[in-house]
Every structure is written in C-alpha cells, then in structure tokens.
Amino acid sequence: MAKKTKSVHFSTSSPKSLLSSFSSLTSLPASPLNQTFSQSMMEETVEAAESIIKKWDLNSPSYTRIISLFSHSRKEAKEFIRCIRDLRRAMHFLISQHSQSAKLVLAQHLMQIGMARLEKEFFQILSSNRDQLDPESVSGHSSISSNSEFEDVMQSDDDEEDELKKAGETITKVEKAAALVMSDLKVIAETMISCGYGKECIKSYKLIRKSIVDEGLHLLGIEKCKISRFNRMDWGVLEHMIKNWIKAAKIGVITLLRGEKLLCDHVFSASSTIRESCFYEIVNEAGINLFRFPELVANKEKKSSPERIFRLMDLYAAISDLRPDIELIFHFDSVAAVKTIVISSLKKLKQAIHTSLTEYESTIQKDSSKALTAGGGIHKLTRSTMSFISSLSEYSRVLSEILAEHPLKKNARMLESYFTAPILEDEHNNHAVSVHLAWLILVFLCKLDIKAESYKDVSLSYLFLVNNIQFVVDTVRSTHLRNLLGDDWLTKHETKLRSYAANYEIAAWANVYISLPEKTSSTLSPEEAKAHFKRFHAAFEEAYMKQSSCVITDAKLRNELKVSIAKKIVPEYREFYGKYLPTLSKERNIEMLVRFKPDNLENYLSDLFHGTPILSGSSSSSSSSSSSCISLGCVRN
C-alpha cells in the first residue's frame, strides 16, 4: 500500500503576510465574548510553545544544550519554528489587545530563548556546512534553490526524500544537501527577522561569508596590490599576472561572487534591505580589489611598447565578457563602486589600446634602419609588421568597440582610392577595423617603397618589392585579415605584385632581350652574326652574375618568374643559334665566341633566385652535366 504523503510544511510567507493573516483572525466583531475567546486562545498558544522552546534552551542542563536542533531532528526543528511563529502572533495580539496579560511576560522570555537558539543554529549551519555552501555549489544548483519543494524543506525525513525526488532525478547528493542547508538558513533568517532579531542573524552571516569570499579570492591569486610596488614591476612579471588574472576573474565573478549573490538573495529573500546590506559588507571590498588590477595595468601601460597591446586587449575582452554578470551581481546601489571601477577600467584600457595602435603606426613611419636584405629578400620589418597586424585581426571584436570611438580621419581620400572595405557577415568585425588595418598596411607599404630605393640596382629594388609584397599578400590570404580586407584587396595587390615582377624582368634582363637581332626577312652577314653572339654572351653573363645572388622565397613565384624569363630568351636564342652558328664554322676558337648552347641557358636560368651567387671565373653551380662554364664555357659539338 502506497505511503500517504504528509503535507505539513513551514510557512515561508513574509512577516507582513503573517500579520495580515493574523489580522483576519482578530477582525471578528469586538464583542466581550470574542475578545475573551481570542485572548484565551493566544494564552494557550504561549503555554503550548513553552515546553518545546524550553527543551532547546541554551542554558538548559539537558543534552539539547550541546547538540544542534536541525541536525538532531528535522521534525523537531520544524515544530520549533512553528512554535516561534505562533508565539510571535500571540505576542502581537496580547500587546495590541491585552498588554496586561501575565502570559505576555512569559511569551517575551520564551521568544528570547528561541532567538538565542536560532542564532546559534544559524551560526552552526553556516560554519559547519562550508562545503555545501561554497559558491561553486551554490552557483551549480541555483535553479534548485528556487524550487518550492526546497523553499519549505522543513519536513520529516521521509517527506524530504519524496520532495527531493520530485525536484528531478539529475540532482546530485551534494546539490540535495546544499539545497537543504540553504533552506534551513532561509527559514531561520525569515523567522528571526520577522521577530525583530534580524541584527543577530546578519552579524553571523556577514562574518562567515566574508571570510569565505576573501579566502576564495586569495586562493585565486587576487591580492590587494600597492601602486608603488605595481609600478616597479617588470613587464614579464606583469604579463604573467595578467594571464592569471583573466583566469581568476572568470572564476571569481561567475562562480565566487555570483554564488554569493544567489545565496544571499535566497537566505534573505524576506528583506531587500537586509540582502543589500549583507551583500555590500561581504563583497564590496573584494569586488574593488578584483577590478583594481586592470585599471592599474591600463595606467601603467600608457606609454608601453606596441606589442603589449595584445595583453591589454585580452584584459578588455575578459572584462567585457563578464560585464553582463557584473551588472546582475552588483545591481544594488550600495555596491555601485564596483561597477564604477569596472567601467573606469574598460575606459582606461580602451585609451591605452588606442594609444598603442597610434604609437605602432608612428613606429612604422619612423623606422630608419638602413640594413638591406641580401638578394632583395624579405625584410625583418615585413615579417614583424605583418605578424603584428595579423594578430590584431584576431581581436576584431575588441578593436571594433575601440575604433568606433576613434574613426580614421587622416588621408581619407588616399585610403578610399586604395581600399574598399568588404561587407562582413560577422557583425563584430565592422568597417572601422577593416579600414584601420588596411591603413596600417598602406603605411607599411609606403615604408617599403622607401627602403626599396636604397638599392643601387634598380632590378633589386623591384625584386625586393616583389618578395615583400608577396609575403604581405600570403599573410593576408592565410589569416583572418582576408575576412577583414576582402578578395578585392588581394586582387589589387596581386596585380601590383605582377607589375613589379614585370618591371624587374625589364630592369634585369632587358639588355639580354635586345642583344639578339629583331626578326626580319634579311639575313645577317657572318660579321654581324659574330657581333650579336658577342653582345648576347656579354649581356647574359653580366645579368646572370648579378641575378645569381638574388632570392625569391616563394617557390611558386620563383618558378613563374624563371619560366617567364626563359620564354623570352631561350626560344629567340635557339632560333638565332641554329640559323647563324653554321655560318661561323670556319672561325678559329669558335668555342670562345659562342659560349652557350640553348639548353645551357635553360640550365643556368633554372639555378636562379636561390641566393647562391656565382663568382666571376668560378665554375657554375648548374645542375646540368654540361661542362660549360659561365666565364670560360665552351660549345662542344
């Protein structure tokens, strides 16, 4: 046979609602008979409460003096609370209707005994259930704590099990225990507050819970930092602290402070004033200490190196992500100082980040290094700049908030002709970020043009631009910059790259191209053919000597450029070679006159752009098995 579920619960109504329910009892017609009946009923209530309350008198010689009521028997604890509430109603009636009643003095004495017991129970529950009331547990089962089955959980052991089962099978044993403890605290707090003993209850709560919050932040590594000591910190130490703070802040806000807010709201749900007062005393100082750190970092890094911008943006992003939780947790006016310092930290971090961006642009413009890369290779400024800008692109959400307040104004027309920002699907990566990063790249490319002019050889200048713009394009294509700058930007710069490559070919190989005669119907005389052979060999040897030390780092571009050069030289020379070499068969030392076969040219060209210079008079590094050499090469028939 199924066991019948009991329906006896503590009332969790507020004091006002309890008084209003009692007023309905005393709203009977004020006849002498009714007054006598009501008085008799209230005096009986006082007498009935006496035995139960005195049993748990802290000054009693009984064993109950040293044990916990709530731990000993939840059934008796429920009865005790009911007696206290009934006693309060009786006292209210006697004070208002029969202030001379002898039972009133007894009622007041019993109330003092009851409040002393509840004060001790409240303290014991708080101090002995730290594990069940740690903020992580409270945060984890916040949804349970609002469940009505736990609001009035002062039931018999059998009823508790039934009610907890109803709350959901997924509730763990730890969560069940925490829910019971929270409900016990709540019912005691409501009872004491409604009886006018809220001050005694609040004192214990503030003392214990503040120590837990302070200890929690200490374990997370959050300490009050002196400004003088902070300002002397080395950047390496500070960077490590920033990384730790970001991890600690997430736990501190979402788990520690949020859990404390949930617990405080639950226990003191009967009084918003008490909730605010308790929460202020417990977390205000902790909250200020927690969010003072990013403000100090922002102040310290106003004139820092641009590379530190990434840690500043990490801080900004972390606080921004926590902002909704901070707004909910610190919504009381009394703890507004915490929100104020959070807003101040974000504002100062914004300014520090924007200053770093401005200083980085200035750093590019002021770069005056004279060192040139051998063979027109990739400059170290190119690598560092594109690494920095591509890293910036990963922070587009943060930058969008900052750059929205600092739109780019300088050289707007120049930028518009150079760059059109794409329409982005991601709402965070707004136009301002795209424009600003495009501007930084433009500033850098202008600096590249200046550096290219430092080469004495024009062909090397163009090759330097080819290599470095190729690196820029590759970086944009392979990073988040592509989403910000768009395919149109890539197309424009690939076109510019091809233009520089064509200019390089002309500057480096034009003399070789023009050394051979133009195709005409007329036939050259042997002397004219001999002159063209000499001119071609001299031009090719000179060009090859210069270009053998050049380098093209991108394999695809390197092969494309070699093929382009070979197509312009080898077919023309092959035709000339085949047509006029027979006319010189009677020449003495022909191997000195005609140094290269057409196939030799292809082999020499295939060795280009690896940065391995060929010294005059040395043997070629050509992979060809031919014995031809660049300065003393000969033709073997």
XYZ file of C-alpha atoms in Angstrom:
637
model
C 0.000 0.000 0.000
C 1.419 3.367 -1.018
C 2.531 5.588 1.785
C 0.430 8.703 2.196
C 2.466 11.835 1.677
C 2.347 14.342 4.508
C 1.522 17.898 3.576
C 2.807 19.756 6.626
C 5.283 22.486 5.718
C 6.709 25.600 7.320
C 5.147 28.747 6.092
C 7.622 30.921 4.225
C 5.347 33.922 3.995
C 6.850 37.274 4.808
C 6.206 38.869 8.214
C 3.695 41.252 6.645
C 1.655 38.416 5.171
C 1.735 36.559 8.503
C 0.464 39.620 10.309
C -2.239 40.122 7.718
C -3.368 36.524 8.158
C -3.495 37.067 11.901
C -5.466 40.300 11.460
C -8.215 38.300 9.786
C -8.471 36.277 12.974
C -8.851 39.403 15.080
C -11.305 41.047 12.695
C -14.247 39.343 14.377
C -16.842 41.669 15.937
C -15.292 43.231 19.022
C -17.757 41.724 21.482
C -16.568 40.826 25.019
C -17.141 37.157 24.250
C -14.997 37.256 21.104
C -12.197 39.165 22.877
C -12.178 36.708 25.753
C -12.093 33.800 23.328
C -9.215 35.271 21.337
C -7.242 36.104 24.489
C -7.732 32.600 25.834
C -6.642 31.118 22.527
C -3.456 33.221 22.388
C -2.567 32.432 26.010
C -2.967 28.720 25.245
C -0.592 29.182 22.303
C 2.028 30.631 24.657
C 1.604 27.733 27.079
C 1.824 25.173 24.253
C 5.061 26.717 22.963
C 6.710 26.751 26.413
C 7.660 23.060 26.631
C 9.022 22.857 23.083
C 11.050 26.080 23.267
C 12.445 25.443 26.750
C 13.592 21.982 25.704
C 16.136 23.704 23.430
C 17.109 26.415 25.901
C 20.870 27.009 25.604
C 21.013 27.357 29.407
C 19.233 24.061 29.997
C 21.194 21.279 31.721
C 19.730 18.862 29.153
C 21.755 17.280 26.361
C 19.929 19.585 23.947
C 22.188 22.397 25.117
C 25.158 20.957 23.251
C 23.598 19.450 20.143
C 22.202 21.026 17.010
C 18.435 21.113 16.733
C 18.428 20.971 12.925
C 20.963 18.143 12.781
C 19.297 16.146 15.577
C 15.744 16.069 14.251
C 14.308 17.990 11.355
C 10.839 17.098 12.616
C 11.524 18.801 15.946
C 13.178 21.707 14.138
C 10.002 22.162 12.139
C 7.924 22.103 15.284
C 10.277 24.580 16.974
C 9.973 27.061 14.112
C 6.183 26.677 14.113
C 6.076 27.415 17.836
C 8.224 30.545 17.392
C 5.944 31.844 14.671
C 2.814 31.075 16.666
C 4.417 32.764 19.677
C 5.086 35.885 17.635
C 1.434 36.073 16.569
C 0.280 35.566 20.138
C 2.577 38.320 21.401
C 1.339 40.671 18.731
C -2.249 40.047 19.807
C -1.583 40.365 23.526
C 0.407 43.603 23.080
C -2.328 45.171 20.979
C -5.355 43.847 22.894
C -4.302 42.721 26.391
C -0.994 44.324 27.287
C -1.539 43.487 30.992
C -1.782 39.744 30.377
C 0.509 37.691 32.633
C 1.266 35.433 29.688
C 2.918 38.307 27.824
C 5.962 38.268 30.120
C 6.305 34.504 29.618
C 5.959 34.947 25.865
C 8.741 37.544 25.814
C 11.004 35.238 27.833
C 10.292 32.298 25.532
C 10.995 34.486 22.491
C 14.436 35.387 23.869
C 15.200 31.695 24.458
C 14.013 30.809 20.968
C 16.021 33.564 19.287
C 19.194 32.586 21.153
C 18.752 29.015 19.954
C 18.074 30.059 16.348
C 21.060 32.413 16.387
C 23.301 29.534 17.450
C 21.723 27.168 14.896
C 22.227 29.752 12.158
C 25.907 30.160 13.054
C 26.470 26.398 13.290
C 24.834 25.705 9.946
C 26.921 28.404 8.273
C 30.209 27.351 9.820
C 29.802 23.566 9.619
C 28.469 23.426 6.053
C 31.125 25.423 4.224
C 31.485 22.677 1.618
C 27.777 22.636 0.844
C 27.692 26.435 0.807
C 30.821 27.090 -1.212
C 29.995 29.461 -4.099
C 30.586 26.811 -6.753
C 27.981 24.502 -5.221
C 25.544 27.376 -4.786
C 26.044 28.537 -8.396
C 25.697 24.992 -9.658
C 22.293 24.383 -8.125
C 20.867 27.889 -8.254
C 17.927 26.558 -10.230
C 17.140 24.096 -7.451
C 17.240 26.671 -4.711
C 14.297 28.476 -6.221
C 12.204 25.318 -6.357
C 9.247 25.385 -3.982
C 9.996 21.895 -2.708
C 13.159 23.282 -1.183
C 11.804 26.609 -0.058
C 9.892 24.864 2.773
C 12.059 21.822 3.245
C 11.489 21.533 6.998
C 9.751 18.192 6.754
C 10.140 14.697 8.134
C 12.945 12.576 6.719
C 10.504 10.574 4.569
C 8.923 13.718 3.223
C 12.324 15.177 2.403
C 13.183 12.218 0.221
C 9.860 12.408 -1.593
C 10.152 16.123 -2.195
C 13.775 15.930 -3.370
C 12.872 13.168 -5.780
C 10.225 15.399 -7.305
C 12.824 18.109 -7.919
C 14.484 15.973 -10.558
C 16.474 12.805 -10.846
C 19.521 14.714 -12.074
C 20.110 16.433 -8.715
C 23.257 15.087 -7.109
C 23.617 14.227 -3.440
C 25.807 17.280 -2.943
C 23.198 19.522 -4.515
C 20.466 17.986 -2.367
C 22.499 18.610 0.776
C 23.240 22.171 -0.300
C 19.564 22.812 -1.043
C 18.579 21.593 2.437
C 21.202 23.757 4.122
C 20.158 26.825 2.131
C 16.510 26.287 3.007
C 17.364 25.838 6.700
C 19.245 29.132 6.685
C 16.396 30.837 4.912
C 13.693 29.664 7.303
C 15.794 30.672 10.329
C 16.591 34.086 8.830
C 12.955 34.756 7.964
C 11.830 33.733 11.440
C 14.414 35.854 13.257
C 13.830 38.887 11.029
C 10.052 38.676 11.429
C 10.513 38.538 15.209
C 12.739 41.618 15.245
C 16.046 39.763 15.747
C 17.483 40.287 12.278
C 20.599 42.056 13.586
C 21.833 38.967 15.452
C 21.273 36.800 12.392
C 23.012 39.215 9.993
C 26.118 39.565 12.163
C 26.968 35.856 11.927
C 26.198 35.711 8.246
C 28.444 38.639 7.310
C 31.339 37.393 9.420
C 31.430 33.886 7.987
C 30.563 34.611 4.374
C 33.037 37.481 4.042
C 35.850 35.228 5.220
C 34.860 32.679 2.559
C 34.845 35.263 -0.242
C 38.169 36.778 0.853
C 39.722 33.331 1.123
C 38.375 32.388 -2.299
C 39.962 35.414 -3.983
C 43.218 34.765 -2.135
C 43.302 31.199 -3.456
C 42.705 32.587 -6.954
C 45.750 34.804 -6.550
C 43.870 38.083 -6.183
C 45.623 40.325 -3.699
C 45.441 44.000 -2.903
C 48.374 45.492 -4.770
C 50.177 48.653 -3.714
C 50.508 51.141 -6.563
C 54.168 51.874 -5.808
C 55.073 48.181 -5.976
C 52.921 47.681 -9.047
C 54.629 50.476 -10.977
C 58.039 48.907 -10.367
C 57.020 45.543 -11.799
C 58.915 44.124 -14.741
C 56.755 43.541 -17.857
C 57.474 39.797 -17.813
C 56.067 39.550 -14.294
C 53.100 41.738 -15.163
C 52.285 39.747 -18.306
C 52.182 36.570 -16.214
C 49.912 38.317 -13.711
C 47.558 39.431 -16.489
C 47.161 35.877 -17.758
C 46.472 34.620 -14.245
C 44.069 37.475 -13.513
C 41.955 36.690 -16.586
C 41.511 33.088 -15.449
C 40.906 34.132 -11.844
C 38.410 36.861 -12.742
C 36.215 34.455 -14.671
C 36.041 32.074 -11.721
C 35.801 34.928 -9.240
C 32.814 36.571 -10.937
C 30.867 33.667 -12.414
C 31.395 31.255 -9.516
C 32.512 33.051 -6.347
C 30.644 36.371 -6.459
C 27.652 35.081 -8.392
C 27.300 32.183 -5.952
C 27.481 34.565 -3.021
C 24.781 36.753 -4.557
C 22.498 33.754 -5.111
C 22.982 32.551 -1.537
C 22.424 35.992 -0.038
C 19.297 36.545 -2.151
C 17.939 33.162 -1.133
C 18.624 33.354 2.602
C 17.386 36.936 2.975
C 14.607 36.864 0.400
C 12.232 38.313 3.017
C 14.032 41.671 3.133
C 15.635 43.532 0.225
C 17.244 45.978 2.667
C 18.978 43.208 4.593
C 20.004 41.480 1.356
C 21.683 44.634 0.128
C 23.363 45.377 3.450
C 24.769 41.849 3.778
C 25.939 41.653 0.202
C 27.674 45.015 0.464
C 29.577 44.041 3.605
C 30.624 40.697 2.121
C 31.710 41.504 -1.448
C 32.195 45.246 -1.919
C 35.843 45.312 -0.854
C 36.550 42.051 -2.679
C 34.984 43.359 -5.889
C 37.000 46.561 -5.776
C 40.240 44.661 -5.165
C 39.443 42.312 -8.040
C 38.833 45.019 -10.640
C 41.502 47.447 -9.449
C 44.124 45.347 -11.239
C 43.110 46.046 -14.885
C 42.824 49.749 -14.074
C 46.378 49.752 -12.703
C 47.595 47.900 -15.800
C 45.945 50.451 -18.093
C 47.539 53.337 -16.185
C 50.971 51.684 -16.251
C 50.882 50.826 -19.944
C 50.002 54.273 -21.309
C 53.496 54.573 -22.776
C 54.339 50.934 -23.305
C 55.745 49.181 -26.354
C 53.069 48.476 -29.005
C 53.458 44.681 -28.682
C 51.901 44.838 -25.225
C 48.612 45.816 -26.812
C 47.601 42.155 -27.020
C 47.621 41.635 -23.261
C 45.628 44.858 -22.881
C 43.073 43.575 -25.371
C 42.931 40.246 -23.533
C 42.088 42.154 -20.354
C 39.494 44.278 -22.131
C 37.841 41.236 -23.722
C 37.767 39.357 -20.405
C 36.064 42.240 -18.578
C 33.645 42.854 -21.459
C 32.620 39.195 -21.428
C 31.994 39.386 -17.680
C 30.123 42.707 -17.878
C 26.586 41.217 -18.041
C 27.288 39.080 -14.952
C 28.826 42.060 -13.159
C 25.718 44.146 -13.877
C 23.465 41.440 -12.423
C 25.621 40.692 -9.398
C 26.329 44.297 -8.407
C 22.944 45.837 -9.154
C 22.471 47.227 -5.626
C 23.233 50.930 -5.245
C 25.479 50.190 -2.285
C 27.911 48.204 -4.437
C 27.848 50.640 -7.361
C 31.516 51.406 -6.650
C 32.438 48.022 -8.129
C 30.588 48.757 -11.367
C 32.189 52.204 -11.427
C 35.696 50.776 -11.249
C 34.826 48.201 -13.944
C 33.635 50.968 -16.260
C 36.729 53.016 -15.418
C 38.975 50.029 -16.166
C 37.337 49.480 -19.549
C 37.611 53.161 -20.419
C 41.300 53.319 -19.490
C 42.069 50.086 -21.291
C 40.347 51.460 -24.392
C 42.521 54.541 -24.274
C 45.705 52.534 -23.685
C 44.885 50.213 -26.603
C 44.175 53.111 -28.958
C 47.387 54.824 -27.864
C 49.319 51.646 -28.613
C 47.799 51.500 -32.095
C 48.761 55.105 -32.747
C 52.278 54.525 -31.454
C 52.655 51.438 -33.625
C 51.775 53.406 -36.744
C 54.325 56.000 -35.686
C 56.919 53.253 -35.135
C 56.497 52.079 -38.741
C 56.790 55.598 -40.110
C 59.871 56.382 -38.036
C 61.726 53.174 -38.852
C 65.108 54.303 -40.164
C 67.051 51.058 -40.355
C 69.463 51.173 -43.290
C 70.246 47.478 -43.444
C 69.192 45.912 -46.741
C 68.290 42.277 -47.139
C 70.690 40.314 -49.323
C 69.371 39.463 -52.768
C 66.198 41.540 -52.313
C 64.743 39.090 -49.800
C 62.082 39.624 -47.148
C 62.893 42.417 -44.713
C 62.603 41.755 -40.981
C 60.255 44.763 -40.733
C 57.903 42.995 -43.148
C 57.803 39.881 -41.002
C 57.304 41.738 -37.718
C 54.711 44.154 -39.144
C 52.551 41.504 -40.788
C 52.796 39.295 -37.711
C 51.578 42.224 -35.600
C 48.747 43.219 -37.957
C 47.547 39.648 -38.485
C 47.488 39.207 -34.701
C 45.441 42.407 -34.430
C 42.885 40.934 -36.821
C 42.147 38.183 -34.271
C 40.905 40.874 -31.886
C 38.411 42.425 -34.294
C 35.584 42.381 -31.731
C 37.616 44.371 -29.229
C 39.008 46.709 -31.878
C 35.548 47.379 -33.290
C 34.446 48.825 -29.943
C 37.576 50.942 -29.609
C 37.930 52.187 -33.190
C 34.244 53.085 -33.357
C 35.132 55.949 -30.999
C 38.272 56.873 -32.980
C 37.393 56.858 -36.695
C 40.321 57.217 -39.096
C 40.325 60.756 -40.489
C 43.779 61.321 -41.964
C 44.380 60.823 -45.704
C 40.822 59.582 -46.154
C 40.844 60.161 -49.930
C 44.105 58.296 -50.359
C 42.743 55.342 -48.413
C 39.437 55.303 -50.306
C 41.256 55.027 -53.627
C 43.400 52.241 -52.216
C 40.882 50.185 -50.255
C 37.188 49.387 -50.199
C 36.135 47.516 -47.072
C 34.160 44.326 -47.755
C 30.665 43.682 -46.444
C 31.200 41.363 -43.499
C 28.889 38.677 -42.202
C 30.310 38.919 -38.701
C 28.740 41.976 -37.086
C 31.677 42.404 -34.691
C 34.225 42.858 -37.480
C 32.946 46.232 -38.529
C 34.075 48.686 -41.155
C 36.297 50.645 -38.765
C 38.539 47.642 -38.068
C 38.934 46.803 -41.763
C 39.766 50.386 -42.649
C 42.261 50.811 -39.827
C 44.159 47.610 -40.571
C 44.197 48.444 -44.284
C 45.620 51.826 -43.352
C 48.396 50.275 -41.248
C 49.359 48.027 -44.173
C 49.349 51.024 -46.511
C 51.641 52.945 -44.153
C 53.959 49.948 -44.119
C 53.946 49.565 -47.922
C 54.926 53.216 -48.239
C 57.869 52.492 -45.941
C 58.761 49.501 -48.154
C 58.897 51.791 -51.187
C 61.386 53.991 -49.358
C 63.544 51.036 -48.388
C 63.479 49.708 -51.974
C 65.037 52.972 -53.158
C 68.119 52.224 -51.066
C 69.236 49.518 -53.501
C 71.716 50.813 -56.079
C 70.498 48.267 -58.625
C 67.006 49.098 -59.880
C 66.270 45.440 -60.604
C 66.999 44.574 -56.956
C 64.613 47.329 -55.845
C 61.802 45.740 -57.828
C 62.712 42.240 -56.669
C 62.699 43.466 -53.051
C 59.176 44.817 -53.565
C 58.096 41.568 -55.244
C 59.316 39.430 -52.348
C 57.920 41.627 -49.599
C 54.533 42.278 -51.188
C 54.239 38.553 -51.868
C 54.785 37.977 -48.137
C 52.138 40.588 -47.298
C 49.634 39.017 -49.700
C 50.327 35.496 -48.402
C 49.849 36.658 -44.801
C 46.534 38.339 -45.608
C 45.296 35.316 -47.537
C 46.159 32.815 -44.792
C 44.860 34.742 -41.763
C 41.718 36.442 -40.511
C 42.867 39.527 -42.407
C 41.306 38.035 -45.545
C 37.844 38.298 -43.985
C 38.508 41.901 -42.996
C 40.214 43.195 -46.151
C 38.372 41.091 -48.710
C 39.255 39.466 -52.031
C 39.218 42.814 -53.832
C 42.182 43.930 -51.702
C 44.029 40.712 -52.563
C 43.322 41.125 -56.280
C 44.652 44.685 -56.300
C 47.868 43.727 -54.552
C 48.414 40.636 -56.679
C 48.114 42.919 -59.723
C 50.660 45.278 -58.204
C 52.897 42.278 -57.494
C 52.787 41.165 -61.145
C 53.559 44.708 -62.227
C 56.677 44.822 -60.027
C 57.728 41.384 -61.310
C 57.418 42.625 -64.908
C 59.439 45.723 -64.061
C 62.099 43.510 -62.508
C 62.376 41.456 -65.703
C 62.809 44.576 -67.798
C 65.379 46.127 -65.461
C 67.406 42.920 -65.019
C 67.167 41.233 -68.430
C 66.339 43.949 -70.995
C 69.937 44.115 -72.296
C 69.827 40.363 -72.897
C 66.492 40.636 -74.722
C 67.724 43.360 -77.091
C 71.123 41.803 -77.742
C 69.642 39.483 -80.362
C 68.558 40.855 -83.733
C 64.934 41.523 -84.491
C 63.250 39.023 -86.725
C 63.411 40.317 -90.339
C 63.499 38.781 -93.751
C 67.100 39.909 -94.289
C 69.986 37.615 -93.376
C 72.906 38.762 -91.252
C 76.448 38.591 -92.511
C 78.919 36.415 -90.546
C 80.466 39.541 -89.070
C 77.061 40.829 -87.950
C 76.182 37.399 -86.510
C 79.510 37.299 -84.681
C 78.798 40.734 -83.187
C 75.363 39.623 -81.971
C 76.820 36.463 -80.410
C 79.388 38.563 -78.535
C 76.769 41.081 -77.445
C 74.366 38.376 -76.241
C 77.012 36.460 -74.324
C 78.282 39.612 -72.605
C 74.764 40.765 -71.697
C 73.687 37.330 -70.441
C 76.877 36.826 -68.421
C 76.526 40.245 -66.791
C 72.832 39.768 -65.999
C 73.358 36.240 -64.714
C 76.240 37.298 -62.479
C 74.084 39.987 -60.884
C 70.915 37.940 -60.577
C 72.555 34.747 -59.302
C 72.731 36.282 -55.819
C 69.057 37.245 -55.854
C 66.454 35.314 -53.932
C 62.733 34.714 -54.307
C 61.385 32.978 -51.213
C 58.027 31.915 -52.610
C 58.547 28.730 -54.667
C 55.563 29.297 -56.954
C 56.554 32.869 -57.717
C 60.176 31.805 -58.205
C 59.258 29.192 -60.809
C 56.823 31.505 -62.573
C 59.444 34.212 -62.919
C 62.120 31.800 -64.187
C 59.700 30.429 -66.787
C 58.778 33.954 -67.876
C 62.442 34.930 -68.352
C 63.295 31.676 -70.132
C 60.379 32.078 -72.569
C 61.668 35.472 -73.621
C 65.325 34.426 -74.026
C 65.706 30.736 -74.899
C 63.410 30.436 -77.968
C 64.875 33.574 -79.521
C 68.436 32.439 -78.873
C 67.719 28.886 -80.065
C 66.464 30.198 -83.398
C 69.408 32.601 -83.770
C 71.863 29.903 -82.673
C 70.551 27.354 -85.156
C 70.490 29.814 -88.049
C 73.879 31.528 -87.676
C 76.220 29.088 -85.921
C 76.880 27.189 -89.228
C 77.987 30.447 -90.866
C 80.796 30.728 -88.305
C 82.154 27.183 -88.719
C 85.396 28.447 -90.253
C 86.075 30.800 -87.308
C 89.062 29.937 -85.112
C 88.346 29.488 -81.381
C 84.619 29.313 -82.038
C 84.079 27.887 -78.523
C 85.251 31.237 -77.136
C 82.959 33.118 -79.464
C 79.822 31.016 -78.993
C 79.851 30.109 -75.326
C 76.320 28.775 -74.701
C 74.103 26.220 -76.249
C 70.345 26.927 -75.892
C 69.984 24.037 -73.438
C 72.782 25.501 -71.321
C 70.771 28.703 -70.962
C 67.795 26.824 -69.546
C 70.054 25.105 -67.029
C 71.620 28.372 -65.927
C 68.216 30.063 -65.569
C 66.890 27.154 -63.528
C 69.541 27.896 -60.893
C 68.371 31.476 -60.348
C 66.728 33.010 -57.256
C 68.108 30.643 -54.641
C 70.530 33.246 -53.313
C 73.690 31.369 -54.364
C 75.931 33.895 -56.147
C 78.303 32.800 -58.951
C 81.699 34.490 -58.746
C 83.407 35.508 -61.965
C 85.909 32.874 -63.003
C 84.335 30.163 -60.849
C 82.531 27.134 -62.150
C 78.792 27.208 -62.429
C 76.580 25.575 -59.851
C 74.296 24.492 -62.635
C 72.661 21.124 -62.176
C 73.461 20.442 -65.817
C 76.037 17.784 -66.587
C 77.390 20.074 -69.271
C 80.983 21.191 -68.833
C 80.168 24.720 -69.994
C 81.254 27.370 -67.514
C 79.885 30.816 -67.121
C 83.093 32.691 -67.870
C 85.147 30.125 -69.762
C 82.289 27.999 -71.086
C 82.550 26.439 -74.496
C 80.377 24.777 -77.038
C 81.103 21.106 -77.673
C 79.739 19.748 -80.888
